[in-house]
Amino acid sequence: INIIVPEITLRCVTKNDENLLFEWRNINELVALSYYQKKVTIKEHKKWLVEKLISSDCELFIIQKNNEGIGLIRMDLNVNKYELSIYLIPGSQGMGFGFIALSQLLKSLKNKAYQYIAKVQITNIPSQKLFIKLNFIETSRDNSFIIYKKKST
């Protein structure tokens, strides 16, 4: 029996990823789970990406499986707190790739004194399970979102 374990890596987003991220951003399943739950125009997307790429308070990473993009992690720094956002494109979900990618990222930051926050839609069960598996603690919830927090170790 041959078991092939895919290699999950992270790379920084560049301007060259603009079209790929725009495509992903407007996938219906991802729109439904997104914060604003609406599609964006190419003009809105370009403006957002340029702002994020030049911001020293934001880091964007493409999640890669065997060097092919399968998702995105965004980290927005706000006064020693990183707000985390993650998504995987359909077909790459439910196989542990998000867990591997986020674990790698958090491990690489473990010596920094940060708190991590994730704001997850109440209907987004896979993301809720992901952050719980990563030892995030639920700190609050309303009818729309659950807030998870974790301190770096």
N, CA, C and O atoms as a GROMACS GRO file, in nm:
protein
  612
    1ILE      N    1   0.086  -0.120   0.000
    1ILE     CA    2   0.000   0.000   0.000
    1ILE      C    3   0.088   0.123   0.000
    1ILE      O    4   0.177   0.138   0.084
    2ASN      N    5   0.064   0.212  -0.095
    2ASN     CA    6   0.135   0.340  -0.098
    2ASN      C    7   0.042   0.449  -0.047
    2ASN      O    8  -0.068   0.468  -0.098
    3ILE      N    9   0.089   0.520   0.054
    3ILE     CA   10   0.013   0.633   0.106
    3ILE      C   11   0.090   0.759   0.070
    3ILE      O   12   0.206   0.776   0.108
    4ILE      N   13   0.022   0.846  -0.003
    4ILE     CA   14   0.086   0.971  -0.044
    4ILE      C   15   0.036   1.082   0.048
    4ILE      O   16  -0.083   1.110   0.055
    5VAL      N   17   0.129   1.144   0.117
    5VAL     CA   18   0.096   1.255   0.206
    5VAL      C   19   0.131   1.384   0.135
    5VAL      O   20   0.248   1.408   0.104
    6PRO      N   21   0.032   1.468   0.109
    6PRO     CA   22   0.062   1.593   0.039
    6PRO      C   23   0.145   1.688   0.127
    6PRO      O   24   0.131   1.690   0.249
    7GLU      N   25   0.229   1.764   0.061
    7GLU     CA   26   0.309   1.863   0.131
    7GLU      C   27   0.229   1.993   0.139
    7GLU      O   28   0.189   2.048   0.036
    8ILE      N   29   0.206   2.041   0.260
    8ILE     CA   30   0.134   2.166   0.281
    8ILE      C   31   0.235   2.273   0.320
    8ILE      O   32   0.308   2.259   0.418
    9THR      N   33   0.239   2.380   0.241
    9THR     CA   34   0.332   2.490   0.267
    9THR      C   35   0.258   2.623   0.260
    9THR      O   36   0.145   2.630   0.212
   10LEU      N   37   0.323   2.726   0.308
   10LEU     CA   38   0.269   2.862   0.302
   10LEU      C   39   0.366   2.949   0.226
   10LEU      O   40   0.488   2.934   0.239
   11ARG      N   41   0.313   3.040   0.147
   11ARG     CA   42   0.398   3.141   0.083
   11ARG      C   43   0.326   3.276   0.091
   11ARG      O   44   0.204   3.283   0.097
   12CYS      N   45   0.405   3.381   0.092
   12CYS     CA   46   0.347   3.516   0.098
   12CYS      C   47   0.273   3.549  -0.031
   12CYS      O   48   0.317   3.513  -0.141
   13VAL      N   49   0.163   3.617  -0.017
   13VAL     CA   50   0.086   3.664  -0.131
   13VAL      C   51   0.162   3.777  -0.199
   13VAL      O   52   0.225   3.859  -0.132
   14THR      N   53   0.157   3.781  -0.331
   14THR     CA   54   0.216   3.892  -0.408
   14THR      C   55   0.108   3.951  -0.498
   14THR      O   56  -0.003   3.898  -0.508
   15LYS      N   57   0.142   4.061  -0.562
   15LYS     CA   58   0.050   4.126  -0.658
   15LYS      C   59   0.010   4.028  -0.768
   15LYS      O   60  -0.100   4.037  -0.823
   16ASN      N   61   0.099   3.935  -0.802
   16ASN     CA   62   0.071   3.836  -0.906
   16ASN      C   63  -0.044   3.742  -0.870
   16ASN      O   64  -0.099   3.674  -0.957
   17ASP      N   65  -0.082   3.739  -0.743
   17ASP     CA   66  -0.192   3.652  -0.698
   17ASP      C   67  -0.329   3.719  -0.710
   17ASP      O   68  -0.431   3.660  -0.674
   18GLU      N   69  -0.330   3.842  -0.761
   18GLU     CA   70  -0.453   3.921  -0.765
   18GLU      C   71  -0.571   3.847  -0.829
   18GLU      O   72  -0.679   3.840  -0.770
   19ASN      N   73  -0.552   3.792  -0.948
   19ASN     CA   74  -0.662   3.725  -1.018
   19ASN      C   75  -0.705   3.596  -0.949
   19ASN      O   76  -0.824   3.566  -0.940
   20LEU      N   77  -0.607   3.520  -0.901
   20LEU     CA   78  -0.637   3.397  -0.830
   20LEU      C   79  -0.722   3.426  -0.707
   20LEU      O   80  -0.824   3.360  -0.685
   21LEU      N   81  -0.680   3.522  -0.627
   21LEU     CA   82  -0.754   3.556  -0.505
   21LEU      C   83  -0.893   3.612  -0.537
   21LEU      O   84  -0.989   3.586  -0.464
   22PHE      N   85  -0.903   3.689  -0.645
   22PHE     CA   86  -1.033   3.742  -0.686
   22PHE      C   87  -1.128   3.627  -0.722
   22PHE      O   88  -1.244   3.626  -0.682
   23GLU      N   89  -1.075   3.531  -0.796
   23GLU     CA   90  -1.153   3.412  -0.833
   23GLU      C   91  -1.203   3.339  -0.707
   23GLU      O   92  -1.321   3.307  -0.694
   24TRP      N   93  -1.110   3.314  -0.616
   24TRP     CA   94  -1.144   3.243  -0.493
   24TRP      C   95  -1.245   3.321  -0.411
   24TRP      O   96  -1.341   3.265  -0.358
   25ARG      N   97  -1.222   3.452  -0.401
   25ARG     CA   98  -1.306   3.537  -0.315
   25ARG      C   99  -1.453   3.532  -0.354
   25ARG      O  100  -1.541   3.550  -0.270
   26ASN      N  101  -1.480   3.508  -0.482
   26ASN     CA  102  -1.618   3.510  -0.529
   26ASN      C  103  -1.677   3.370  -0.552
   26ASN      O  104  -1.782   3.358  -0.616
   27ILE      N  105  -1.612   3.265  -0.502
   27ILE     CA  106  -1.670   3.131  -0.506
   27ILE      C  107  -1.791   3.131  -0.411
   27ILE      O  108  -1.779   3.169  -0.294
   28ASN      N  109  -1.905   3.088  -0.461
   28ASN     CA  110  -2.030   3.096  -0.383
   28ASN      C  111  -2.018   3.039  -0.242
   28ASN      O  112  -2.064   3.101  -0.147
   29GLU      N  113  -1.957   2.920  -0.228
   29GLU     CA  114  -1.945   2.858  -0.096
   29GLU      C  115  -1.862   2.943   0.000
   29GLU      O  116  -1.889   2.947   0.120
   30LEU      N  117  -1.760   3.011  -0.054
   30LEU     CA  118  -1.676   3.096   0.031
   30LEU      C  119  -1.744   3.228   0.063
   30LEU      O  120  -1.730   3.280   0.174
   31VAL      N  121  -1.818   3.282  -0.032
   31VAL     CA  122  -1.894   3.405  -0.007
   31VAL      C  123  -1.993   3.381   0.107
   31VAL      O  124  -2.008   3.466   0.196
   32ALA      N  125  -2.060   3.267   0.104
   32ALA     CA  126  -2.160   3.235   0.206
   32ALA      C  127  -2.100   3.230   0.346
   32ALA      O  128  -2.168   3.260   0.444
   33LEU      N  129  -1.972   3.194   0.357
   33LEU     CA  130  -1.907   3.184   0.487
   33LEU      C  131  -1.825   3.307   0.523
   33LEU      O  132  -1.766   3.314   0.631
   34SER      N  133  -1.820   3.404   0.432
   34SER     CA  134  -1.738   3.523   0.456
   34SER      C  135  -1.807   3.621   0.551
   34SER      O  136  -1.927   3.611   0.577
   35TYR      N  137  -1.729   3.714   0.600
   35TYR     CA  138  -1.778   3.811   0.698
   35TYR      C  139  -1.894   3.893   0.644
   35TYR      O  140  -1.997   3.908   0.710
   36TYR      N  141  -1.879   3.947   0.522
   36TYR     CA  142  -1.982   4.035   0.465
   36TYR      C  143  -2.084   3.959   0.380
   36TYR      O  144  -2.190   4.014   0.346
   37GLN      N  145  -2.055   3.837   0.345
   37GLN     CA  146  -2.145   3.751   0.268
   37GLN      C  147  -2.192   3.817   0.138
   37GLN      O  148  -2.309   3.808   0.101
   38LYS      N  149  -2.098   3.882   0.069
   38LYS     CA  150  -2.132   3.938  -0.062
   38LYS      C  151  -2.011   3.927  -0.153
   38LYS      O  152  -1.897   3.931  -0.107
   39LYS      N  153  -2.037   3.915  -0.283
   39LYS     CA  154  -1.928   3.910  -0.381
   39LYS      C  155  -1.868   4.050  -0.395
   39LYS      O  156  -1.932   4.150  -0.363
   40VAL      N  157  -1.745   4.054  -0.444
   40VAL     CA  158  -1.678   4.183  -0.465
   40VAL      C  159  -1.650   4.202  -0.613
   40VAL      O  160  -1.639   4.105  -0.689
   41THR      N  161  -1.637   4.327  -0.653
   41THR     CA  162  -1.600   4.358  -0.792
   41THR      C  163  -1.448   4.352  -0.804
   41THR      O  164  -1.378   4.354  -0.703
   42ILE      N  165  -1.398   4.343  -0.926
   42ILE     CA  166  -1.253   4.341  -0.947
   42ILE      C  167  -1.191   4.471  -0.896
   42ILE      O  168  -1.079   4.470  -0.844
   43LYS      N  169  -1.262   4.582  -0.912
   43LYS     CA  170  -1.211   4.711  -0.865
   43LYS      C  171  -1.199   4.711  -0.711
   43LYS      O  172  -1.097   4.755  -0.657
   44GLU      N  173  -1.301   4.662  -0.643
   44GLU     CA  174  -1.296   4.654  -0.496
   44GLU      C  175  -1.183   4.561  -0.451
   44GLU      O  176  -1.111   4.591  -0.356
   45HIS      N  177  -1.169   4.450  -0.521
   45HIS     CA  178  -1.067   4.352  -0.486
   45HIS      C  179  -0.926   4.409  -0.503
   45HIS      O  180  -0.841   4.395  -0.415
   46LYS      N  181  -0.903   4.475  -0.616
   46LYS     CA  182  -0.769   4.533  -0.642
   46LYS      C  183  -0.734   4.634  -0.533
   46LYS      O  184  -0.622   4.634  -0.483
   47LYS      N  185  -0.829   4.720  -0.498
   47LYS     CA  186  -0.806   4.822  -0.395
   47LYS      C  187  -0.774   4.753  -0.261
   47LYS      O  188  -0.680   4.793  -0.192
   48TRP      N  189  -0.853   4.651  -0.225
   48TRP     CA  190  -0.832   4.578  -0.100
   48TRP      C  191  -0.693   4.514  -0.098
   48TRP      O  192  -0.620   4.525   0.001
   49LEU      N  193  -0.656   4.446  -0.208
   49LEU     CA  194  -0.529   4.375  -0.211
   49LEU      C  195  -0.411   4.471  -0.201
   49LEU      O  196  -0.316   4.444  -0.126
   50VAL      N  197  -0.414   4.581  -0.274
   50VAL     CA  198  -0.305   4.679  -0.267
   50VAL      C  199  -0.291   4.731  -0.124
   50VAL      O  200  -0.180   4.741  -0.072
   51GLU      N  201  -0.404   4.764  -0.060
   51GLU     CA  202  -0.399   4.814   0.078
   51GLU      C  203  -0.339   4.709   0.172
   51GLU      O  204  -0.258   4.742   0.259
   52LYS      N  205  -0.378   4.584   0.155
   52LYS     CA  206  -0.327   4.477   0.242
   52LYS      C  207  -0.178   4.453   0.218
   52LYS      O  208  -0.102   4.432   0.313
   53LEU      N  209  -0.136   4.456   0.092
   53LEU     CA  210   0.005   4.428   0.061
   53LEU      C  211   0.098   4.538   0.112
   53LEU      O  212   0.212   4.509   0.150
   54ILE      N  213   0.053   4.662   0.114
   54ILE     CA  214   0.141   4.770   0.162
   54ILE      C  215   0.130   4.791   0.313
   54ILE      O  216   0.214   4.859   0.372
   55SER      N  217   0.029   4.732   0.376
   55SER     CA  218   0.010   4.749   0.520
   55SER      C  219   0.111   4.667   0.598
   55SER      O  220   0.134   4.550   0.568
   56SER      N  221   0.172   4.731   0.698
   56SER     CA  222   0.263   4.656   0.786
   56SER      C  223   0.184   4.579   0.892
   56SER      O  224   0.241   4.502   0.968
   57ASP      N  225   0.052   4.600   0.897
   57ASP     CA  226  -0.034   4.534   0.996
   57ASP      C  227  -0.110   4.415   0.938
   57ASP      O  228  -0.201   4.363   1.002
   58CYS      N  229  -0.073   4.372   0.818
   58CYS     CA  230  -0.142   4.259   0.756
   58CYS      C  231  -0.042   4.166   0.690
   58CYS      O  232   0.053   4.209   0.624
   59GLU      N  233  -0.065   4.037   0.711
   59GLU     CA  234   0.014   3.936   0.641
   59GLU      C  235  -0.082   3.841   0.572
   59GLU      O  236  -0.179   3.794   0.632
   60LEU      N  237  -0.055   3.813   0.445
   60LEU     CA  238  -0.138   3.723   0.365
   60LEU      C  239  -0.053   3.606   0.317
   60LEU      O  240   0.058   3.625   0.267
   61PHE      N  241  -0.107   3.486   0.333
   61PHE     CA  242  -0.034   3.366   0.292
   61PHE      C  243  -0.123   3.278   0.206
   61PHE      O  244  -0.239   3.252   0.240
   62ILE      N  245  -0.069   3.231   0.095
   62ILE     CA  246  -0.135   3.129   0.015
   62ILE      C  247  -0.102   2.994   0.077
   62ILE      O  248   0.015   2.963   0.103
   63ILE      N  249  -0.204   2.914   0.102
   63ILE     CA  250  -0.183   2.776   0.147
   63ILE      C  251  -0.164   2.693   0.020
   63ILE      O  252  -0.245   2.698  -0.072
   64GLN      N  253  -0.055   2.617   0.017
   64GLN     CA  254  -0.024   2.536  -0.102
   64GLN      C  255  -0.022   2.388  -0.066
   64GLN      O  256   0.031   2.348   0.038
   65LYS      N  257  -0.079   2.308  -0.155
   65LYS     CA  258  -0.069   2.163  -0.144
   65LYS      C  259   0.015   2.120  -0.264
   65LYS      O  260  -0.025   2.138  -0.379
   66ASN      N  261   0.130   2.063  -0.234
   66ASN     CA  262   0.224   2.024  -0.342
   66ASN      C  263   0.247   2.139  -0.440
   66ASN      O  264   0.244   2.120  -0.562
   67ASN      N  265   0.270   2.257  -0.386
   67ASN     CA  266   0.300   2.380  -0.461
   67ASN      C  267   0.184   2.438  -0.541
   67ASN      O  268   0.204   2.525  -0.625
   68GLU      N  269   0.064   2.390  -0.518
   68GLU     CA  270  -0.053   2.446  -0.586
   68GLU      C  271  -0.143   2.514  -0.483
   68GLU      O  272  -0.174   2.457  -0.378
   69GLY      N  273  -0.186   2.637  -0.513
   69GLY     CA  274  -0.268   2.713  -0.420
   69GLY      C  275  -0.402   2.648  -0.391
   69GLY      O  276  -0.474   2.609  -0.483
   70ILE      N  277  -0.434   2.636  -0.262
   70ILE     CA  278  -0.562   2.577  -0.222
   70ILE      C  279  -0.638   2.663  -0.121
   70ILE      O  280  -0.749   2.628  -0.080
   71GLY      N  281  -0.578   2.776  -0.080
   71GLY     CA  282  -0.648   2.858   0.019
   71GLY      C  283  -0.565   2.977   0.063
   71GLY      O  284  -0.456   3.002   0.012
   72LEU      N  285  -0.620   3.049   0.160
   72LEU     CA  286  -0.560   3.175   0.207
   72LEU      C  287  -0.569   3.185   0.359
   72LEU      O  288  -0.670   3.147   0.419
   73ILE      N  289  -0.463   3.237   0.419
   73ILE     CA  290  -0.466   3.279   0.560
   73ILE      C  291  -0.434   3.427   0.563
   73ILE      O  292  -0.337   3.474   0.501
   74ARG      N  293  -0.517   3.501   0.636
   74ARG     CA  294  -0.492   3.645   0.655
   74ARG      C  295  -0.473   3.671   0.804
   74ARG      O  296  -0.548   3.620   0.887
   75MET      N  297  -0.371   3.750   0.836
   75MET     CA  298  -0.346   3.791   0.974
   75MET      C  299  -0.345   3.943   0.979
   75MET      O  300  -0.259   4.007   0.918
   76ASP      N  301  -0.441   4.000   1.051
   76ASP     CA  302  -0.447   4.145   1.068
   76ASP      C  303  -0.405   4.178   1.210
   76ASP      O  304  -0.469   4.137   1.306
   77LEU      N  305  -0.296   4.254   1.223
   77LEU     CA  306  -0.244   4.292   1.354
   77LEU      C  307  -0.316   4.416   1.403
   77LEU      O  308  -0.328   4.515   1.332
   78ASN      N  309  -0.365   4.408   1.527
   78ASN     CA  310  -0.435   4.520   1.588
   78ASN      C  311  -0.396   4.523   1.736
   78ASN      O  312  -0.452   4.449   1.816
   79VAL      N  313  -0.301   4.608   1.771
   79VAL     CA  314  -0.253   4.624   1.908
   79VAL      C  315  -0.221   4.489   1.974
   79VAL      O  316  -0.292   4.444   2.064
   80ASN      N  317  -0.114   4.425   1.928
   80ASN     CA  318  -0.067   4.296   1.982
   80ASN      C  319  -0.166   4.182   1.971
   80ASN      O  320  -0.150   4.079   2.037
   81LYS      N  321  -0.269   4.198   1.889
   81LYS     CA  322  -0.364   4.090   1.864
   81LYS      C  323  -0.368   4.066   1.715
   81LYS      O  324  -0.384   4.158   1.635
   82TYR      N  325  -0.353   3.941   1.678
   82TYR     CA  326  -0.369   3.904   1.538
   82TYR      C  327  -0.508   3.846   1.518
   82TYR      O  328  -0.545   3.748   1.582
   83GLU      N  329  -0.585   3.907   1.427
   83GLU     CA  330  -0.711   3.848   1.389
   83GLU      C  331  -0.684   3.757   1.270
   83GLU      O  332  -0.631   3.801   1.167
   84LEU      N  333  -0.719   3.630   1.285
   84LEU     CA  334  -0.692   3.530   1.184
   84LEU      C  335  -0.815   3.502   1.099
   84LEU      O  336  -0.928   3.498   1.148
   85SER      N  337  -0.791   3.484   0.972
   85SER     CA  338  -0.897   3.446   0.879
   85SER      C  339  -0.837   3.340   0.787
   85SER      O  340  -0.724   3.353   0.741
   86ILE      N  341  -0.914   3.235   0.761
   86ILE     CA  342  -0.864   3.127   0.676
   86ILE      C  343  -0.976   3.073   0.590
   86ILE      O  344  -1.091   3.065   0.634
   87TYR      N  345  -0.943   3.037   0.469
   87TYR     CA  346  -1.037   2.959   0.388
   87TYR      C  347  -0.961   2.867   0.294
   87TYR      O  348  -0.847   2.894   0.256
   88LEU      N  349  -1.027   2.759   0.260
   88LEU     CA  350  -0.976   2.664   0.161
   88LEU      C  351  -1.078   2.658   0.049
   88LEU      O  352  -1.198   2.667   0.071
   89ILE      N  353  -1.028   2.642  -0.073
   89ILE     CA  354  -1.119   2.634  -0.186
   89ILE      C  355  -1.191   2.498  -0.184
   89ILE      O  356  -1.138   2.400  -0.133
   90PRO      N  357  -1.313   2.494  -0.240
   90PRO     CA  358  -1.386   2.367  -0.245
   90PRO      C  359  -1.301   2.257  -0.309
   90PRO      O  360  -1.232   2.279  -0.408
   91GLY      N  361  -1.309   2.139  -0.251
   91GLY     CA  362  -1.228   2.026  -0.297
   91GLY      C  363  -1.105   2.006  -0.211
   91GLY      O  364  -1.042   1.900  -0.216
   92SER      N  365  -1.070   2.108  -0.133
   92SER     CA  366  -0.953   2.098  -0.044
   92SER      C  367  -0.994   2.102   0.103
   92SER      O  368  -0.909   2.100   0.191
   93GLN      N  369  -1.123   2.108   0.127
   93GLN     CA  370  -1.173   2.120   0.264
   93GLN      C  371  -1.193   1.984   0.328
   93GLN      O  372  -1.213   1.884   0.259
   94GLY      N  373  -1.188   1.981   0.460
   94GLY     CA  374  -1.220   1.860   0.535
   94GLY      C  375  -1.113   1.754   0.535
   94GLY      O  376  -1.140   1.640   0.574
   95MET      N  377  -0.992   1.788   0.492
   95MET     CA  378  -0.883   1.688   0.488
   95MET      C  379  -0.768   1.724   0.581
   95MET      O  380  -0.662   1.660   0.576
   96GLY      N  381  -0.787   1.826   0.666
   96GLY     CA  382  -0.683   1.863   0.761
   96GLY      C  383  -0.580   1.961   0.710
   96GLY      O  384  -0.486   1.996   0.781
   97PHE      N  385  -0.596   2.008   0.584
   97PHE     CA  386  -0.497   2.099   0.528
   97PHE      C  387  -0.495   2.234   0.600
   97PHE      O  388  -0.389   2.292   0.621
   98GLY      N  389  -0.613   2.284   0.637
   98GLY     CA  390  -0.621   2.411   0.710
   98GLY      C  391  -0.553   2.400   0.845
   98GLY      O  392  -0.483   2.491   0.888
   99PHE      N  393  -0.574   2.287   0.913
   99PHE     CA  394  -0.512   2.263   1.043
   99PHE      C  395  -0.360   2.262   1.030
   99PHE      O  396  -0.290   2.325   1.109
  100ILE      N  397  -0.309   2.190   0.930
  100ILE     CA  398  -0.164   2.182   0.909
  100ILE      C  399  -0.107   2.322   0.882
  100ILE      O  400  -0.007   2.362   0.942
  101ALA      N  401  -0.172   2.395   0.792
  101ALA     CA  402  -0.123   2.528   0.753
  101ALA      C  403  -0.123   2.625   0.871
  101ALA      O  404  -0.024   2.694   0.895
  102LEU      N  405  -0.235   2.631   0.944
  102LEU     CA  406  -0.245   2.724   1.056
  102LEU      C  407  -0.152   2.682   1.169
  102LEU      O  408  -0.095   2.768   1.237
  103SER      N  409  -0.135   2.552   1.190
  103SER     CA  410  -0.041   2.503   1.292
  103SER      C  411   0.101   2.549   1.259
  103SER      O  412   0.174   2.596   1.347
  104GLN      N  413   0.140   2.534   1.132
  104GLN     CA  414   0.274   2.578   1.088
  104GLN      C  415   0.293   2.727   1.116
  104GLN      O  416   0.396   2.769   1.169
  105LEU      N  417   0.191   2.805   1.079
  105LEU     CA  418   0.202   2.950   1.096
  105LEU      C  419   0.212   2.987   1.244
  105LEU      O  420   0.299   3.066   1.281
  106LEU      N  421   0.126   2.932   1.327
  106LEU     CA  422   0.128   2.964   1.470
  106LEU      C  423   0.258   2.919   1.534
  106LEU      O  424   0.311   2.987   1.622
  107LYS      N  425   0.311   2.806   1.492
  107LYS     CA  426   0.438   2.756   1.545
  107LYS      C  427   0.552   2.852   1.508
  107LYS      O  428   0.642   2.875   1.588
  108SER      N  429   0.547   2.907   1.387
  108SER     CA  430   0.653   2.998   1.344
  108SER      C  431   0.648   3.131   1.420
  108SER      O  432   0.747   3.204   1.423
  109LEU      N  433   0.535   3.161   1.481
  109LEU     CA  434   0.519   3.287   1.555
  109LEU      C  435   0.523   3.268   1.706
  109LEU      O  436   0.501   3.363   1.780
  110LYS      N  437   0.551   3.146   1.753
  110LYS     CA  438   0.529   3.114   1.894
  110LYS      C  439   0.612   3.195   1.993
  110LYS      O  440   0.574   3.206   2.109
  111ASN      N  441   0.723   3.251   1.950
  111ASN     CA  442   0.805   3.328   2.044
  111ASN      C  443   0.764   3.474   2.054
  111ASN      O  444   0.820   3.550   2.133
  112LYS      N  445   0.667   3.511   1.976
  112LYS     CA  446   0.620   3.650   1.980
  112LYS      C  447   0.503   3.659   2.078
  112LYS      O  448   0.423   3.566   2.090
  113ALA      N  449   0.493   3.769   2.148
  113ALA     CA  450   0.389   3.785   2.250
  113ALA      C  451   0.260   3.837   2.188
  113ALA      O  452   0.229   3.955   2.197
  114TYR      N  453   0.188   3.749   2.125
  114TYR     CA  454   0.064   3.788   2.060
  114TYR      C  455  -0.054   3.710   2.116
  114TYR      O  456  -0.040   3.601   2.172
  115GLN      N  457  -0.168   3.771   2.098
  115GLN     CA  458  -0.293   3.700   2.119
  115GLN      C  459  -0.356   3.685   1.981
  115GLN      O  460  -0.349   3.775   1.898
  116TYR      N  461  -0.417   3.571   1.958
  116TYR     CA  462  -0.482   3.545   1.830
  116TYR      C  463  -0.632   3.543   1.849
  116TYR      O  464  -0.683   3.490   1.948
  117ILE      N  465  -0.702   3.600   1.754
  117ILE     CA  466  -0.847   3.607   1.758
  117ILE      C  467  -0.901   3.556   1.625
  117ILE      O  468  -0.845   3.583   1.519
  118ALA      N  469  -1.009   3.481   1.633
  118ALA     CA  470  -1.079   3.437   1.512
  118ALA      C  471  -1.227   3.467   1.531
  118ALA      O  472  -1.287   3.432   1.633
  119LYS      N  473  -1.285   3.533   1.432
  119LYS     CA  474  -1.428   3.564   1.435
  119LYS      C  475  -1.494   3.474   1.331
  119LYS      O  476  -1.477   3.495   1.210
  120VAL      N  477  -1.568   3.374   1.378
  120VAL     CA  478  -1.620   3.269   1.292
  120VAL      C  479  -1.772   3.276   1.284
  120VAL      O  480  -1.841   3.290   1.386
  121GLN      N  481  -1.823   3.267   1.163
  121GLN     CA  482  -1.968   3.265   1.145
  121GLN      C  483  -2.030   3.148   1.220
  121GLN      O  484  -1.975   3.038   1.221
  122ILE      N  485  -2.143   3.172   1.281
  122ILE     CA  486  -2.210   3.071   1.362
  122ILE      C  487  -2.245   2.947   1.279
  122ILE      O  488  -2.257   2.838   1.334
  123THR      N  489  -2.262   2.964   1.148
  123THR     CA  490  -2.297   2.851   1.061
  123THR      C  491  -2.173   2.779   1.004
  123THR      O  492  -2.186   2.677   0.936
  124ASN      N  493  -2.054   2.832   1.032
  124ASN     CA  494  -1.931   2.776   0.975
  124ASN      C  495  -1.872   2.671   1.070
  124ASN      O  496  -1.774   2.697   1.141
  125ILE      N  497  -1.933   2.555   1.070
  125ILE     CA  498  -1.892   2.447   1.162
  125ILE      C  499  -1.748   2.401   1.137
  125ILE      O  500  -1.675   2.380   1.234
  126PRO      N  501  -1.703   2.385   1.011
  126PRO     CA  502  -1.564   2.343   0.990
  126PRO      C  503  -1.461   2.439   1.053
  126PRO      O  504  -1.363   2.394   1.112
  127SER      N  505  -1.483   2.570   1.041
  127SER     CA  506  -1.389   2.665   1.102
  127SER      C  507  -1.397   2.661   1.254
  127SER      O  508  -1.295   2.675   1.322
  128GLN      N  509  -1.517   2.643   1.307
  128GLN     CA  510  -1.530   2.631   1.453
  128GLN      C  511  -1.448   2.512   1.502
  128GLN      O  512  -1.374   2.523   1.600
  129LYS      N  513  -1.461   2.398   1.433
  129LYS     CA  514  -1.386   2.277   1.471
  129LYS      C  515  -1.236   2.299   1.458
  129LYS      O  516  -1.158   2.253   1.541
  130LEU      N  517  -1.195   2.371   1.353
  130LEU     CA  518  -1.053   2.399   1.330
  130LEU      C  519  -0.994   2.477   1.447
  130LEU      O  520  -0.891   2.438   1.502
  131PHE      N  521  -1.059   2.586   1.486
  131PHE     CA  522  -1.001   2.670   1.593
  131PHE      C  523  -1.005   2.599   1.729
  131PHE      O  524  -0.915   2.618   1.810
  132ILE      N  525  -1.107   2.519   1.753
  132ILE     CA  526  -1.112   2.440   1.877
  132ILE      C  527  -0.998   2.338   1.878
  132ILE      O  528  -0.932   2.319   1.981
  133LYS      N  529  -0.974   2.273   1.764
  133LYS     CA  530  -0.865   2.174   1.752
  133LYS      C  531  -0.728   2.240   1.774
  133LYS      O  532  -0.634   2.176   1.820
  134LEU      N  533  -0.718   2.369   1.742
  134LEU     CA  534  -0.594   2.444   1.761
  134LEU      C  535  -0.586   2.508   1.901
  134LEU      O  536  -0.502   2.594   1.927
  135ASN      N  537  -0.675   2.464   1.991
  135ASN     CA  538  -0.678   2.509   2.130
  135ASN      C  539  -0.717   2.656   2.148
  135ASN      O  540  -0.675   2.721   2.244
  136PHE      N  541  -0.796   2.707   2.056
  136PHE     CA  542  -0.855   2.839   2.077
  136PHE      C  543  -0.974   2.820   2.173
  136PHE      O  544  -1.039   2.716   2.173
  137ILE      N  545  -1.001   2.922   2.252
  137ILE     CA  546  -1.110   2.919   2.349
  137ILE      C  547  -1.220   3.013   2.301
  137ILE      O  548  -1.193   3.127   2.262
  138GLU      N  549  -1.344   2.965   2.305
  138GLU     CA  550  -1.456   3.054   2.272
  138GLU      C  551  -1.472   3.155   2.384
  138GLU      O  552  -1.483   3.119   2.501
  139THR      N  553  -1.473   3.284   2.347
  139THR     CA  554  -1.486   3.389   2.449
  139THR      C  555  -1.619   3.462   2.442
  139THR      O  556  -1.662   3.522   2.540
  140SER      N  557  -1.685   3.458   2.327
  140SER     CA  558  -1.817   3.520   2.318
  140SER      C  559  -1.885   3.474   2.190
  140SER      O  560  -1.822   3.420   2.100
  141ARG      N  561  -2.017   3.495   2.185
  141ARG     CA  562  -2.093   3.466   2.064
  141ARG      C  563  -2.219   3.550   2.064
  141ARG      O  564  -2.270   3.590   2.168
  142ASP      N  565  -2.268   3.575   1.942
  142ASP     CA  566  -2.398   3.638   1.926
  142ASP      C  567  -2.474   3.555   1.823
  142ASP      O  568  -2.439   3.439   1.800
  143ASN      N  569  -2.577   3.611   1.763
  143ASN     CA  570  -2.656   3.534   1.666
  143ASN      C  571  -2.583   3.509   1.535
  143ASN      O  572  -2.626   3.426   1.456
  144SER      N  573  -2.472   3.580   1.512
  144SER     CA  574  -2.402   3.570   1.384
  144SER      C  575  -2.262   3.510   1.395
  144SER      O  576  -2.221   3.432   1.309
  145PHE      N  577  -2.189   3.545   1.501
  145PHE     CA  578  -2.048   3.509   1.509
  145PHE      C  579  -2.009   3.453   1.645
  145PHE      O  580  -2.071   3.481   1.748
  146ILE      N  581  -1.902   3.371   1.641
  146ILE     CA  582  -1.837   3.323   1.762
  146ILE      C  583  -1.696   3.379   1.761
  146ILE      O  584  -1.628   3.376   1.658
  147ILE      N  585  -1.651   3.430   1.874
  147ILE     CA  586  -1.514   3.482   1.887
  147ILE      C  587  -1.430   3.379   1.962
  147ILE      O  588  -1.465   3.336   2.072
  148TYR      N  589  -1.320   3.339   1.900
  148TYR     CA  590  -1.224   3.248   1.962
  148TYR      C  591  -1.095   3.324   1.986
  148TYR      O  592  -1.056   3.410   1.907
  149LYS      N  593  -1.029   3.292   2.098
  149LYS     CA  594  -0.901   3.356   2.130
  149LYS      C  595  -0.800   3.251   2.176
  149LYS      O  596  -0.833   3.145   2.227
  150LYS      N  597  -0.674   3.288   2.153
  150LYS     CA  598  -0.563   3.203   2.197
  150LYS      C  599  -0.441   3.292   2.218
  150LYS      O  600  -0.415   3.381   2.138
  151LYS      N  601  -0.367   3.267   2.326
  151LYS     CA  602  -0.241   3.339   2.346
  151LYS      C  603  -0.129   3.256   2.286
  151LYS      O  604  -0.134   3.133   2.287
  152SER      N  605  -0.028   3.326   2.233
  152SER     CA  606   0.086   3.251   2.180
  152SER      C  607   0.161   3.187   2.296
  152SER      O  608   0.159   3.238   2.408
  153THR      N  609   0.226   3.074   2.268
  153THR     CA  610   0.294   3.001   2.377
  153THR      C  611   0.440   3.030   2.379
  153THR      O  612   0.512   2.976   2.464
   0.00000   0.00000   0.00000
